[in-house]
XYZ file of N, CA, C and O in Angstrom:
820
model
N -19.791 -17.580 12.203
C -19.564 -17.358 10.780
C -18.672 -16.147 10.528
O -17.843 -16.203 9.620
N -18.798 -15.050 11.285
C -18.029 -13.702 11.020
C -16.880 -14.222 11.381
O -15.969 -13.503 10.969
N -16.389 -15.395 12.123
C -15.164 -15.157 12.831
C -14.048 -16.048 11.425
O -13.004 -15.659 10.901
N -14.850 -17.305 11.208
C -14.568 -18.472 10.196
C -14.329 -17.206 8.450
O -13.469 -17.316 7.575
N -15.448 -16.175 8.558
C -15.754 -15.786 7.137
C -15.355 -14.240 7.070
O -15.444 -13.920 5.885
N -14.974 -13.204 7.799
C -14.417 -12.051 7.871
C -15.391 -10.976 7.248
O -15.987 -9.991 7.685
N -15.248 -11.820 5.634
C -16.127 -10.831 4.412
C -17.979 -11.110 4.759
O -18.798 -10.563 4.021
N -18.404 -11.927 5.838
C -19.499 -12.480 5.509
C -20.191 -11.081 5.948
O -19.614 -10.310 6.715
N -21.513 -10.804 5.386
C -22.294 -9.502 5.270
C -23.304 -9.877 6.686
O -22.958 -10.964 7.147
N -24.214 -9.374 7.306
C -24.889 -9.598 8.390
C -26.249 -10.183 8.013
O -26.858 -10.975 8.732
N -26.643 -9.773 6.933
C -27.335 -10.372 6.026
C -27.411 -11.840 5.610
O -28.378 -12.536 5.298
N -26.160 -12.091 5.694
C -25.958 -13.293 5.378
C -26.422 -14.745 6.226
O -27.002 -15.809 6.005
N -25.668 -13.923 7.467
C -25.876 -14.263 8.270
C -27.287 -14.603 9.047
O -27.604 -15.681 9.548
N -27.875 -13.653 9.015
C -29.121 -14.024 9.114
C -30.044 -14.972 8.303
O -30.791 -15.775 8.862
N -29.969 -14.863 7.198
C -29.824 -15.742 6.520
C -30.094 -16.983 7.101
O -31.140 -17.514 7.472
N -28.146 -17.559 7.099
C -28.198 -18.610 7.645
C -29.026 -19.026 8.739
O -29.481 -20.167 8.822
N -29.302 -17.803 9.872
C -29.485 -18.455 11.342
C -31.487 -18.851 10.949
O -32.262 -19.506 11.646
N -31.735 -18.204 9.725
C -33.118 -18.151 9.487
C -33.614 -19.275 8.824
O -34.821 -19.507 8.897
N -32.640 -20.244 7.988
C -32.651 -21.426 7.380
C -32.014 -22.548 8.400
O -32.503 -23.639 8.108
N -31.303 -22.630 9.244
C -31.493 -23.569 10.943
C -32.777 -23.544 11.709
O -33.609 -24.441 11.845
N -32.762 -22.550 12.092
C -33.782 -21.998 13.362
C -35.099 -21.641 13.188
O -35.956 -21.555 14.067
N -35.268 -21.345 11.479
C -36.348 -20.883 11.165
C -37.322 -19.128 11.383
O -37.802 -18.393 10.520
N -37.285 -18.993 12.887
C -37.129 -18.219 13.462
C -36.524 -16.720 11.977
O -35.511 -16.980 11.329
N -37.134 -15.632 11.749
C -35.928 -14.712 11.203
C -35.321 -13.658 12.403
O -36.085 -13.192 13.248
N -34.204 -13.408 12.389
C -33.363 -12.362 13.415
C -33.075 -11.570 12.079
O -32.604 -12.041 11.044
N -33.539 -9.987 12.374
C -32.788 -8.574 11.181
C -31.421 -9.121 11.554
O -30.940 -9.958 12.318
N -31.008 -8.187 10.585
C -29.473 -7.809 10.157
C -28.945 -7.125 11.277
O -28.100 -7.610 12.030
N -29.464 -5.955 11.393
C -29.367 -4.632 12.975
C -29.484 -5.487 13.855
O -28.478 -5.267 14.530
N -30.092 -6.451 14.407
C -29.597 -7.274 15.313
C -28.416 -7.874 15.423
O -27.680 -7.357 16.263
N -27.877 -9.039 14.701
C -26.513 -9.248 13.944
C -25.721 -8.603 13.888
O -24.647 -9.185 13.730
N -25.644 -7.027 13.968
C -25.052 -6.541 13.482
C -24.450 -5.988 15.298
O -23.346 -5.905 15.836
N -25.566 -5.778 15.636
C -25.354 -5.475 17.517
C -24.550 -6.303 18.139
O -23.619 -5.990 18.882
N -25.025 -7.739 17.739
C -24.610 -8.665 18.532
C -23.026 -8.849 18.068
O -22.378 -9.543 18.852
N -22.373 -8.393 17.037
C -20.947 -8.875 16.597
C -20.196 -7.607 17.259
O -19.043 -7.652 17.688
N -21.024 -6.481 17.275
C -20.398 -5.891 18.087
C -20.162 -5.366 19.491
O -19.449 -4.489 19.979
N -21.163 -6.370 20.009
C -21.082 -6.497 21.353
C -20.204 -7.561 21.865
O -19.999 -7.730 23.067
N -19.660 -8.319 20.868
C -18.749 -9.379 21.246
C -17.006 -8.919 20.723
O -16.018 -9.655 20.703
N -17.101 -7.609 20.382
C -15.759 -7.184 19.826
C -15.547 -7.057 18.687
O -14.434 -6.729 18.275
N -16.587 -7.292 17.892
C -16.060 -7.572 16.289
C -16.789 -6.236 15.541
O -18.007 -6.082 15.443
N -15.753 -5.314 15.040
C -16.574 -4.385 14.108
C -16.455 -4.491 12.591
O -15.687 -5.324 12.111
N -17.132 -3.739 11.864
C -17.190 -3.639 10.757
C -16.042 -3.197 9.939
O -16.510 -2.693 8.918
N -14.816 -3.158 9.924
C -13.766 -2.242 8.713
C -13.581 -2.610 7.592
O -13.593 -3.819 7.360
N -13.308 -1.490 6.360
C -12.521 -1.824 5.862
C -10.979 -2.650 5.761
O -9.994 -2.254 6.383
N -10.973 -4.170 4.633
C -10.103 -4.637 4.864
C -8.613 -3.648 4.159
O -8.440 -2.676 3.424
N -7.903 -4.496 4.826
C -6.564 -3.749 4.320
C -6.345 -4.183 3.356
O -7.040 -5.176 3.145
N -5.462 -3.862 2.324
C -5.486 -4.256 1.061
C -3.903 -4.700 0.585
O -3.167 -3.756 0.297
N -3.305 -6.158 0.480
C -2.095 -6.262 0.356
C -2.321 -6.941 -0.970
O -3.398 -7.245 -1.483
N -0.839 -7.159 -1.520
C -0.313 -8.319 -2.689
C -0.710 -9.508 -1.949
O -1.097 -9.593 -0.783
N -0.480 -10.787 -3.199
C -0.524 -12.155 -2.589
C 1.270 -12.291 -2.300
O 2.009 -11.507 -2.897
N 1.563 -12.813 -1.826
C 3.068 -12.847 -2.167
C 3.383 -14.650 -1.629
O 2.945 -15.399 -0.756
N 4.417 -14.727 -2.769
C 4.919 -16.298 -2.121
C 6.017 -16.637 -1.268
O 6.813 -15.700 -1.323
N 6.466 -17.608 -0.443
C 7.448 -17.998 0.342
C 8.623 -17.193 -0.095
O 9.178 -16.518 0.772
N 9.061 -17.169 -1.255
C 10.799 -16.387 -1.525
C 10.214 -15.199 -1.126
O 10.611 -14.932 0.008
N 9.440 -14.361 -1.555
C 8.775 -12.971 -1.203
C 8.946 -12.699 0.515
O 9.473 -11.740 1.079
N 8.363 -13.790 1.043
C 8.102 -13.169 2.666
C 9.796 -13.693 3.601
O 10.304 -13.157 4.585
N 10.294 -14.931 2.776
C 11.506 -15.210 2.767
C 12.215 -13.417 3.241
O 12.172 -12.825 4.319
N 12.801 -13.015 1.927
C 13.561 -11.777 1.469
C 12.816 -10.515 1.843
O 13.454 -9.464 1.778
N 11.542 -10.478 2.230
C 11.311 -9.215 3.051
C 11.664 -9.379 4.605
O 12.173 -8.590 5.402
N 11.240 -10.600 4.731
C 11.786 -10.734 6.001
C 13.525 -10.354 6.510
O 14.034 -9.789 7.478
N 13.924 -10.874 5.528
C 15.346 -10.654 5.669
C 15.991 -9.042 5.300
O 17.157 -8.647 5.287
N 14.816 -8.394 5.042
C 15.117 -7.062 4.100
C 15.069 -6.314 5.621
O 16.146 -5.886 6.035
N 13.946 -6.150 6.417
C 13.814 -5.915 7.821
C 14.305 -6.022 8.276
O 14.660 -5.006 8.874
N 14.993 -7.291 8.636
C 16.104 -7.333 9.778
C 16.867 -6.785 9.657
O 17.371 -6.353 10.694
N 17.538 -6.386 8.283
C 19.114 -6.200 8.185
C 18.966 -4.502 8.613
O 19.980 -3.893 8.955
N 17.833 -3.920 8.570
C 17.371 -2.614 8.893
C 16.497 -2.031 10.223
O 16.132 -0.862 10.342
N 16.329 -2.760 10.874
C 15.777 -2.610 12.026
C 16.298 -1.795 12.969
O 15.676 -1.046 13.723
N 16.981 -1.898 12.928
C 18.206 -0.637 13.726
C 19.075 0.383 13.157
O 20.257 0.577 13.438
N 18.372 0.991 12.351
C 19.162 1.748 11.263
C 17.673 3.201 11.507
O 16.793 3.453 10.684
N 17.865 3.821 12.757
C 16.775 4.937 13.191
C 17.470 6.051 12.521
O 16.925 6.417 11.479
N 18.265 6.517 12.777
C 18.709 7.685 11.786
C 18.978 7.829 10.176
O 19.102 8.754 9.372
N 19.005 6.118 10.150
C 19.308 6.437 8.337
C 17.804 6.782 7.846
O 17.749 7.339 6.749
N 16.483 6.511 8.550
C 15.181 6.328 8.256
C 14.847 7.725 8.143
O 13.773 7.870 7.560
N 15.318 8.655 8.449
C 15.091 10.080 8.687
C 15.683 10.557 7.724
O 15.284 11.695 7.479
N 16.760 10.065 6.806
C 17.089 11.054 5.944
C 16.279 9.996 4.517
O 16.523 10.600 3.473
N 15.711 9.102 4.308
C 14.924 8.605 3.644
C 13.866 9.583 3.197
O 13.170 10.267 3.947
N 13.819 9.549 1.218
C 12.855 10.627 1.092
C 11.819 9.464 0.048
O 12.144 9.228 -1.115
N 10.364 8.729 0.807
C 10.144 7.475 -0.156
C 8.870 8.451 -0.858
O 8.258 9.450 -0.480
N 8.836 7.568 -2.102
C 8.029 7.995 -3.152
C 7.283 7.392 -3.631
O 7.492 6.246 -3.232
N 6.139 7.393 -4.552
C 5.148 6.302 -5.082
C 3.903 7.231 -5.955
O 3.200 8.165 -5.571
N 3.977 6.590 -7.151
C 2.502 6.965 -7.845
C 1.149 6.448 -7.033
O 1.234 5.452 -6.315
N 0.046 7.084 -7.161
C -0.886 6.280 -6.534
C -2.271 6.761 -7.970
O -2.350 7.723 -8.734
N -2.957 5.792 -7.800
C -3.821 6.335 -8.863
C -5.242 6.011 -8.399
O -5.524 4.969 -7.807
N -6.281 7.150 -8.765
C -7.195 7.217 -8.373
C -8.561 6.903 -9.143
O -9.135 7.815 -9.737
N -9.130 5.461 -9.126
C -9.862 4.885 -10.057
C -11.418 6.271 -9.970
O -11.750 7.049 -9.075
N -11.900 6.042 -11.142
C -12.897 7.108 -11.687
C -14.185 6.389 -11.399
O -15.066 6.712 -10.603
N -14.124 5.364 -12.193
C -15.542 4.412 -12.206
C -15.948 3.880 -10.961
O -17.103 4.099 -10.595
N -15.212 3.240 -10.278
C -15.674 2.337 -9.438
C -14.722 2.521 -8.133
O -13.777 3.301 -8.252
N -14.939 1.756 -6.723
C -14.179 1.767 -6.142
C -15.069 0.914 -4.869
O -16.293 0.984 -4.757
N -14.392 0.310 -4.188
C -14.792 -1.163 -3.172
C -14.886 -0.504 -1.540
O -14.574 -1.215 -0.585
N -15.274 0.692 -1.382
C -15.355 0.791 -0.316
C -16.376 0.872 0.663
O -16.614 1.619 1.612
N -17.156 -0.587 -0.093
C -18.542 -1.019 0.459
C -18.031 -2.078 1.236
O -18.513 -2.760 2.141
N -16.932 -2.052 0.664
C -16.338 -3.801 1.230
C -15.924 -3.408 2.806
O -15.201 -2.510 3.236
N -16.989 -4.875 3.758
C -16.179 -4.586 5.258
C -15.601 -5.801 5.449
O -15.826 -6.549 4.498
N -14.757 -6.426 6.553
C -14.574 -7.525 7.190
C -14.918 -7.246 8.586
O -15.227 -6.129 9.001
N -14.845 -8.380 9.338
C -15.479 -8.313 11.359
C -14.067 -8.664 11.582
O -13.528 -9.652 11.082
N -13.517 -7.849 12.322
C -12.508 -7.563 13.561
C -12.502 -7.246 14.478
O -13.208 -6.299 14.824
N -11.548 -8.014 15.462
C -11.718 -7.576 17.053
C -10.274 -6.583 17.189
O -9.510 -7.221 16.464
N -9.737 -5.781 17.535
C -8.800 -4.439 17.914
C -8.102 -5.231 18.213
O -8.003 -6.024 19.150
N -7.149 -4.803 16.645
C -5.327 -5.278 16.908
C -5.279 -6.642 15.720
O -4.327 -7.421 15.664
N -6.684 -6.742 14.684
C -6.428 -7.809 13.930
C -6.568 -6.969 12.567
O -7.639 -7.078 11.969
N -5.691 -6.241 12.095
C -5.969 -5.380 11.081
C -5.059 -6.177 9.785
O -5.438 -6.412 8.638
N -3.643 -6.508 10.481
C -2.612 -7.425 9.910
C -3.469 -9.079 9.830
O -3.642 -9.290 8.629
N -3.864 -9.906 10.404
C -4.490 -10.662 10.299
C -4.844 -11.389 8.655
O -5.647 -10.813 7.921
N -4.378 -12.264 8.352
C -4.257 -12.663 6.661
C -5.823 -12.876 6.805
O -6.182 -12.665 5.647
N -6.823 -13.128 7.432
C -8.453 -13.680 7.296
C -8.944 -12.065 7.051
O -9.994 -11.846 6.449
N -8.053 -10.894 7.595
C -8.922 -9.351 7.184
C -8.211 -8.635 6.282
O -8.368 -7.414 6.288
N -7.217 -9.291 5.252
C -6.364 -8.822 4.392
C -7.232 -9.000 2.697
O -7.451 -10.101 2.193
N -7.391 -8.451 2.430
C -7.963 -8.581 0.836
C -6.627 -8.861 -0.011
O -5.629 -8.221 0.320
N -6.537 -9.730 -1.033
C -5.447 -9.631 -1.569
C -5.633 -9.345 -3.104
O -6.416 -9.950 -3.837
N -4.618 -8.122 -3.546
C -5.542 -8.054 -5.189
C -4.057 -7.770 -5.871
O -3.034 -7.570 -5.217
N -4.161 -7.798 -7.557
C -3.161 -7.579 -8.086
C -3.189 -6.287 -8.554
O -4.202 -5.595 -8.450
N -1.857 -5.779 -9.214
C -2.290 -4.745 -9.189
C -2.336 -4.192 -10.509
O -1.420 -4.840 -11.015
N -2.758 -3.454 -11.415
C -3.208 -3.503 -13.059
C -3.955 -2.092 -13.173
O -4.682 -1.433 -12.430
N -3.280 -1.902 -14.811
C -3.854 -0.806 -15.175
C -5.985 -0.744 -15.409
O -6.769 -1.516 -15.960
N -6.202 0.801 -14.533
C -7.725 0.801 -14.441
C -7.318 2.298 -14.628
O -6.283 2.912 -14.369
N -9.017 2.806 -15.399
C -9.134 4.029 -15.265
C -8.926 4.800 -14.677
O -10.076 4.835 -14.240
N -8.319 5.817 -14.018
C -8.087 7.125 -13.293
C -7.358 7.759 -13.337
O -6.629 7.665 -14.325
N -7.050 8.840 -12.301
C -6.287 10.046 -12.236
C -4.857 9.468 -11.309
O -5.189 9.121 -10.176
N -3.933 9.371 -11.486
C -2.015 9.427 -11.342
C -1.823 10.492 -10.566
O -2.067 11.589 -11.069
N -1.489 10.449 -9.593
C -0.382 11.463 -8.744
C 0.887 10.791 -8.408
O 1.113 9.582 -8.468
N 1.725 11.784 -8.029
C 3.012 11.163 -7.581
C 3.377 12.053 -6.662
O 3.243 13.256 -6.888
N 3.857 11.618 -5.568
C 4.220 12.461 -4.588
C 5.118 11.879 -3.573
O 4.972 10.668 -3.408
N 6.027 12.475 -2.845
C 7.196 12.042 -1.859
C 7.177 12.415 -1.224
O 6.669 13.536 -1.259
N 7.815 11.792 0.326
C 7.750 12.531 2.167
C 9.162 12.045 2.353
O 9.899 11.240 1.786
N 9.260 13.112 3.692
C 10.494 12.573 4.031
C 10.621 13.245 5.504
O 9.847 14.192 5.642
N 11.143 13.060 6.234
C 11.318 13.395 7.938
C 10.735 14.452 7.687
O 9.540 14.305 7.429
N 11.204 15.704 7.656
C 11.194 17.186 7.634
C 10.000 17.404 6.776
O 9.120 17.704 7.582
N 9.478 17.418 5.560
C 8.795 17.476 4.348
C 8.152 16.853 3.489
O 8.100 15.649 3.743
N 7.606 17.174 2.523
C 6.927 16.506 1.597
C 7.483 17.148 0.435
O 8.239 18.113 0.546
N 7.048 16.519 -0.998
C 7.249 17.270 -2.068
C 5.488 17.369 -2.475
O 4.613 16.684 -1.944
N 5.268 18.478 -3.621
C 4.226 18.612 -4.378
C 4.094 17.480 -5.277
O 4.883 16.945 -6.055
N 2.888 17.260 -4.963
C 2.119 16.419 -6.167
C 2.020 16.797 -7.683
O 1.633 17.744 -8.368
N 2.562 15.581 -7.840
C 2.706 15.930 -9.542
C 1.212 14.584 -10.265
O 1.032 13.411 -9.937
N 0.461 15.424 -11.252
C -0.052 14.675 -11.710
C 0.204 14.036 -12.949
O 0.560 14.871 -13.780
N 0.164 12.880 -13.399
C 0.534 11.976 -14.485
C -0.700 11.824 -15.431
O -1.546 10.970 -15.167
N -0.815 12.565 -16.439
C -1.633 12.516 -17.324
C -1.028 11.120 -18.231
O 0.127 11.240 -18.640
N -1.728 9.869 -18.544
C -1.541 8.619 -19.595
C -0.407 8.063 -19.018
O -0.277 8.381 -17.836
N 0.287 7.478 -19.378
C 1.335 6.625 -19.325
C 2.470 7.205 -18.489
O 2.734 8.365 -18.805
N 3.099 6.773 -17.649
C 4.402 7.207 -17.195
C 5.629 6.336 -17.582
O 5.962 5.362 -16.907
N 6.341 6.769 -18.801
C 7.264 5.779 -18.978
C 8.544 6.595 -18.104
O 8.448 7.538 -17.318
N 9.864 5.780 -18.607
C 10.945 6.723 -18.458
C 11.975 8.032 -18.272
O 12.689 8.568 -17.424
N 11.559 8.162 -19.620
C 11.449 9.713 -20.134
C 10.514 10.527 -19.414
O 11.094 11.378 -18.740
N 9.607 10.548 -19.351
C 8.368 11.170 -18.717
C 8.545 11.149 -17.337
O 8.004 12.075 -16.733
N 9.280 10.173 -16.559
C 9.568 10.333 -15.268
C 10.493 11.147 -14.982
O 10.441 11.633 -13.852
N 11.675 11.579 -15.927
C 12.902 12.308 -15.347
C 12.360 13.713 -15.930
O 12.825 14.606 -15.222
N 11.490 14.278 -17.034
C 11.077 15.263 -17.183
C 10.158 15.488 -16.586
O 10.199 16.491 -15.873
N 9.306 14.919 -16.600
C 8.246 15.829 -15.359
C 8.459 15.406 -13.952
O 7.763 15.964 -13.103
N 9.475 14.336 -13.504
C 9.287 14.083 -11.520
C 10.236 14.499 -11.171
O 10.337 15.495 -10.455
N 11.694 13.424 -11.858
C 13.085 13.854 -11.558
C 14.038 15.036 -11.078
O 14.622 15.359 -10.044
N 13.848 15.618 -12.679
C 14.318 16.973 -12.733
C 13.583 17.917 -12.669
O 14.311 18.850 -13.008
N 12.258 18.460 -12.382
C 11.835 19.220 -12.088
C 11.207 19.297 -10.482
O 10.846 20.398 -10.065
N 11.108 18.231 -9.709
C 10.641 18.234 -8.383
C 11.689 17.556 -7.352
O 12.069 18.085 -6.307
N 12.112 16.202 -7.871
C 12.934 15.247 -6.921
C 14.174 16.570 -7.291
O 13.628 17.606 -6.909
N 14.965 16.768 -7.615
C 16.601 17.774 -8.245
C 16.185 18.533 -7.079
O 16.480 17.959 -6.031
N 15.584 19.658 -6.933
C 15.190 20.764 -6.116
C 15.265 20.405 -4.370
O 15.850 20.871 -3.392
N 14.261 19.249 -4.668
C 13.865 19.139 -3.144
C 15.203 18.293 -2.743
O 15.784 18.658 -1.720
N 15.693 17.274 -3.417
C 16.726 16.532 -2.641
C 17.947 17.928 -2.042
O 18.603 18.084 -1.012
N 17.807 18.560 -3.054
C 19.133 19.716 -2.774
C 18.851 20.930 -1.716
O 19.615 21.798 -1.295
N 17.456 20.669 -1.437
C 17.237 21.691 -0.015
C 17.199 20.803 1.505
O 16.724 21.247 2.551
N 17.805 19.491 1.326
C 18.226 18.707 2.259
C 19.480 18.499 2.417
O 20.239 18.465 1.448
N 19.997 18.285 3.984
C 21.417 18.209 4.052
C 21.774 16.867 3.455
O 22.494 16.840 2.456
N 21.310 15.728 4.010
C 21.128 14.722 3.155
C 19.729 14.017 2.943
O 18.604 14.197 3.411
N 20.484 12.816 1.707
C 19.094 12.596 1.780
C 19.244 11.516 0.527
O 19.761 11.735 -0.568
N 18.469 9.935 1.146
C 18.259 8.926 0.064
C 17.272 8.642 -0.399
O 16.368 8.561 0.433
N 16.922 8.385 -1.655
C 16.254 8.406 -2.300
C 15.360 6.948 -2.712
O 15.945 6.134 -3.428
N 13.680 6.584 -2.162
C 13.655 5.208 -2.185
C 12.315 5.560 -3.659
O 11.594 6.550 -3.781
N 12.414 4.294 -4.589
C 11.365 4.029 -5.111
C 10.771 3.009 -5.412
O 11.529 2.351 -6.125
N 9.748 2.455 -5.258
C 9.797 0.802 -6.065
C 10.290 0.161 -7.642
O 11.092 0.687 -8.414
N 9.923 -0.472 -7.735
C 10.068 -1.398 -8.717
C 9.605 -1.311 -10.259
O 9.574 -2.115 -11.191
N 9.450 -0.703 -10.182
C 8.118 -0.106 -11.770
C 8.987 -0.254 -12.508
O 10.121 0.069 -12.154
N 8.721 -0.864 -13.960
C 9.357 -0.661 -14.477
C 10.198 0.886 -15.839
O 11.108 0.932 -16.667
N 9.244 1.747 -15.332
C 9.913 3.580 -15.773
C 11.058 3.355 -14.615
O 12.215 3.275 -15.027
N 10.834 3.246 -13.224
C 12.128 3.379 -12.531
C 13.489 2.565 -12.737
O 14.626 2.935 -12.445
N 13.012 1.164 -13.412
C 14.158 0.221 -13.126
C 15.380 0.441 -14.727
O 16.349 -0.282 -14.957
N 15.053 1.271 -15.327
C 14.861 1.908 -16.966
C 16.950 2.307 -16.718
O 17.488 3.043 -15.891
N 17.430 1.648 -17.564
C 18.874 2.378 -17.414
C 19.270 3.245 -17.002
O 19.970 3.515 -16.026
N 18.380 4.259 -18.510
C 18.925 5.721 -18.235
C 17.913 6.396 -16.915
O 17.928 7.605 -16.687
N 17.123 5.498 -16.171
C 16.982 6.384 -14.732
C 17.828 6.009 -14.223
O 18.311 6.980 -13.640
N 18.725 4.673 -13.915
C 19.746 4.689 -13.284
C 21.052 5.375 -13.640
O 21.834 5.539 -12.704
N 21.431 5.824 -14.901
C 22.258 6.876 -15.341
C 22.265 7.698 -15.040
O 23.329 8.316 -15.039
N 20.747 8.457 -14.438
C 20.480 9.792 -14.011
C 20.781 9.902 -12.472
O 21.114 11.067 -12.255
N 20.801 9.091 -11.213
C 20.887 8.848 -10.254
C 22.415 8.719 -9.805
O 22.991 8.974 -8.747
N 22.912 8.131 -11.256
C 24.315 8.091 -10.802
C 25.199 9.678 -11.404
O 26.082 10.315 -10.828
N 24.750 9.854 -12.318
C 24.918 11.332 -12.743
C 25.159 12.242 -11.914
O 26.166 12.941 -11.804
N 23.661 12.222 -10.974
C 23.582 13.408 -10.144
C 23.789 13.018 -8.548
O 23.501 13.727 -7.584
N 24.303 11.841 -8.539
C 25.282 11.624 -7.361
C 23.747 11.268 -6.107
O 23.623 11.676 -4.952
N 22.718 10.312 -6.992
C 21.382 10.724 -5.595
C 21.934 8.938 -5.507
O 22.380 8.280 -6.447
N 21.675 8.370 -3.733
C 21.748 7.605 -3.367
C 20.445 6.974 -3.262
O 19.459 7.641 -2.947
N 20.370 5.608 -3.531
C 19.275 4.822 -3.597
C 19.147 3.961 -2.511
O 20.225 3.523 -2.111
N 17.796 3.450 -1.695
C 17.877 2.551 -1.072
C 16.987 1.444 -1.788
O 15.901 1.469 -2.366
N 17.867 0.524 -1.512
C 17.253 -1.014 -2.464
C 15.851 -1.179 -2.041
O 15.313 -0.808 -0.998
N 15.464 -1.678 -2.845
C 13.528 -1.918 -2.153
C 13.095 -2.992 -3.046
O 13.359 -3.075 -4.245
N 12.166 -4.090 -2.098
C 11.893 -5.487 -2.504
C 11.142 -5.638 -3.826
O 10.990 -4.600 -4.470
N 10.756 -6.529 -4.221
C 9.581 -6.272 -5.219
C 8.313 -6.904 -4.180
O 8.290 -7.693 -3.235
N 7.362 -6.141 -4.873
C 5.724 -6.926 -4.071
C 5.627 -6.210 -3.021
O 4.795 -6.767 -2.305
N 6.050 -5.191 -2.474
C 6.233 -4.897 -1.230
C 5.984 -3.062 -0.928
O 6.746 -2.376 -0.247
N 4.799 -2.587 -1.594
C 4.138 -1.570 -1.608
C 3.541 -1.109 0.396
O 3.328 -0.039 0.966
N 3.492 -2.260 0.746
C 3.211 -2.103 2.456
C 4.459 -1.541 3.423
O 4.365 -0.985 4.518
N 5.634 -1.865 2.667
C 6.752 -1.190 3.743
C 7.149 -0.121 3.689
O 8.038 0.284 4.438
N 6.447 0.766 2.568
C 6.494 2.185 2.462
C 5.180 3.055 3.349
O 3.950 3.076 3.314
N 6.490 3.852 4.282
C 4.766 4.748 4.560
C 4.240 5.601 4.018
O 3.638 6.376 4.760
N 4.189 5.924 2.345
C 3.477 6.804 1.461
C 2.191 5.415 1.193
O 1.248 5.825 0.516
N 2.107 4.433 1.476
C 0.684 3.774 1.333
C -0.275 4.385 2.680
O -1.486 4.352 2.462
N 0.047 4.803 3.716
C -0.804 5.351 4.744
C -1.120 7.046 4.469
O -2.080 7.722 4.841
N -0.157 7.351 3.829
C -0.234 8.924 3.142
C -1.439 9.562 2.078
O -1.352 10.719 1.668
C-alpha cells in the first residue's frame, strides 16, 4: 500500500491489514517494517501541476542552457516567498526509498493563491545574497521598484562586476513600467518559464 499510495498514514495501514487478517498489527510496527524495507517517512516536495506545452518548453528551456556554467554565476535569481500564519502541512509525509524525492507518486501538487502571512523578498547570487525585504499587503508595481528595485536590487547589482538579473512571472514584474525600469538602467534579464518556481534555487533557500 505505501508503495501503490505514498500519502498512506501507517495507521491506515494497519487498518487495512486488521480488516483482511483480522489479527491487529500497531502502527510502530508498520512503521518499522517500511523502514526496514527502505521506505521512510518525508516530507513531500511540493511542485505546480503543469501540462504537456509546460514540460514541452521547460524542457527545451534546459537544454538550450545546460552548458552555459559561467553565465550561471553571474545570475542574481530572486523570489517573494510568503509565510502562512494560520496553518501549515507539515504533518504531511509520503514513503520513499533514497533518490525518489523527484518521483511524481512523492510530489504534492498545489496551486498557488493568496493566504494569510508574512512576504519576504530576497535574492542570491554566486558571491552573495541581498537583504530581505519584507512586503507588508499587496506588492503591486510601483511598490516593487520603490521598495525592491531601487532601493536594494540598484545597489547590489552595482557592487557586481556583472550581473543578470532573473525573476518570475508575477504579474508586478511583467508590469511595463518594470520593464521601462530595466531598460532604463541598462539591468539584463534572463527569460524565465511560467509554472516553473522549481528551476530557481531561491526555492531551496
Amino acid at each position: 500500500m505505501a508503495v501503490t499510495d505514498r500519502s498512506v498514514t501507517s495507521r491506515t495501514v494497519a487498518q487495512h491489514i486488521e480488516s483482511v487478517t483480522h489479527p491487529s498489527v500497531p502502527a510502530r510496527i508498520i512503521r518499522h517494517r517500511l523502514q526496514q524495507s527502505g521506505l521512510s517517512a518525508r516530507r513531500p516536495l511540493l511542485g505546480l501541476p503543469l501540462t504537456q506545452n509546460h514540460r514541452r518548453l521547460r524542457h527545451q528551456w534546459c537544454d538550450e542552457r545546460r552548458m552555459c556554467a559561467v553565465e550561471w554565476n553571474e545570475v542574481v535569481f530572486t523570489d517573494e516567498s510568503r509565510i502562512c500564519l494560520q496553518h501549515h502541512d507539515g504533518w504531511i509525509r509520503v514513503w520513499r526509498h533514497r533518490g525518489e524525492r523527484m518521483l511524481n507518486n512523492c510530489i504534492m501538487h498545489r496551486h498557488t493563491g493568496p493566504a494569510p502571512g508574512i512576504m519576504v523578498w530576497g535574492g542570491i547570487g554566486f558571491p552573495s545574497r541581498t537583504p530581505l525585504v519584507r512586503i507588508a499587503g499587496t506588492l503591486n508595481s510601483q511598490r516593487y521598484i520603490s521598495e525592491v528595485l531601487k532601493p536594494v536590487i540598484l545597489p547590489y547589482l552595482q557592487g557586481l562586476a556583472t550581473a543578470i538579473f532573473q525573476q518570475d512571472n508575477a504579474r508586478p514584474h511583467e508590469a511595463r513600467i518594470i520593464q521601462r525600469f530595466f531598460v532604463n538602467h541598462q539591468i539584463e534579464l534572463l527569460s524565465w518559464l511560467a509554472r516553473s518556481p522549481d528551476l530557481s534555487p531561491t526555492e531551496n533557500m
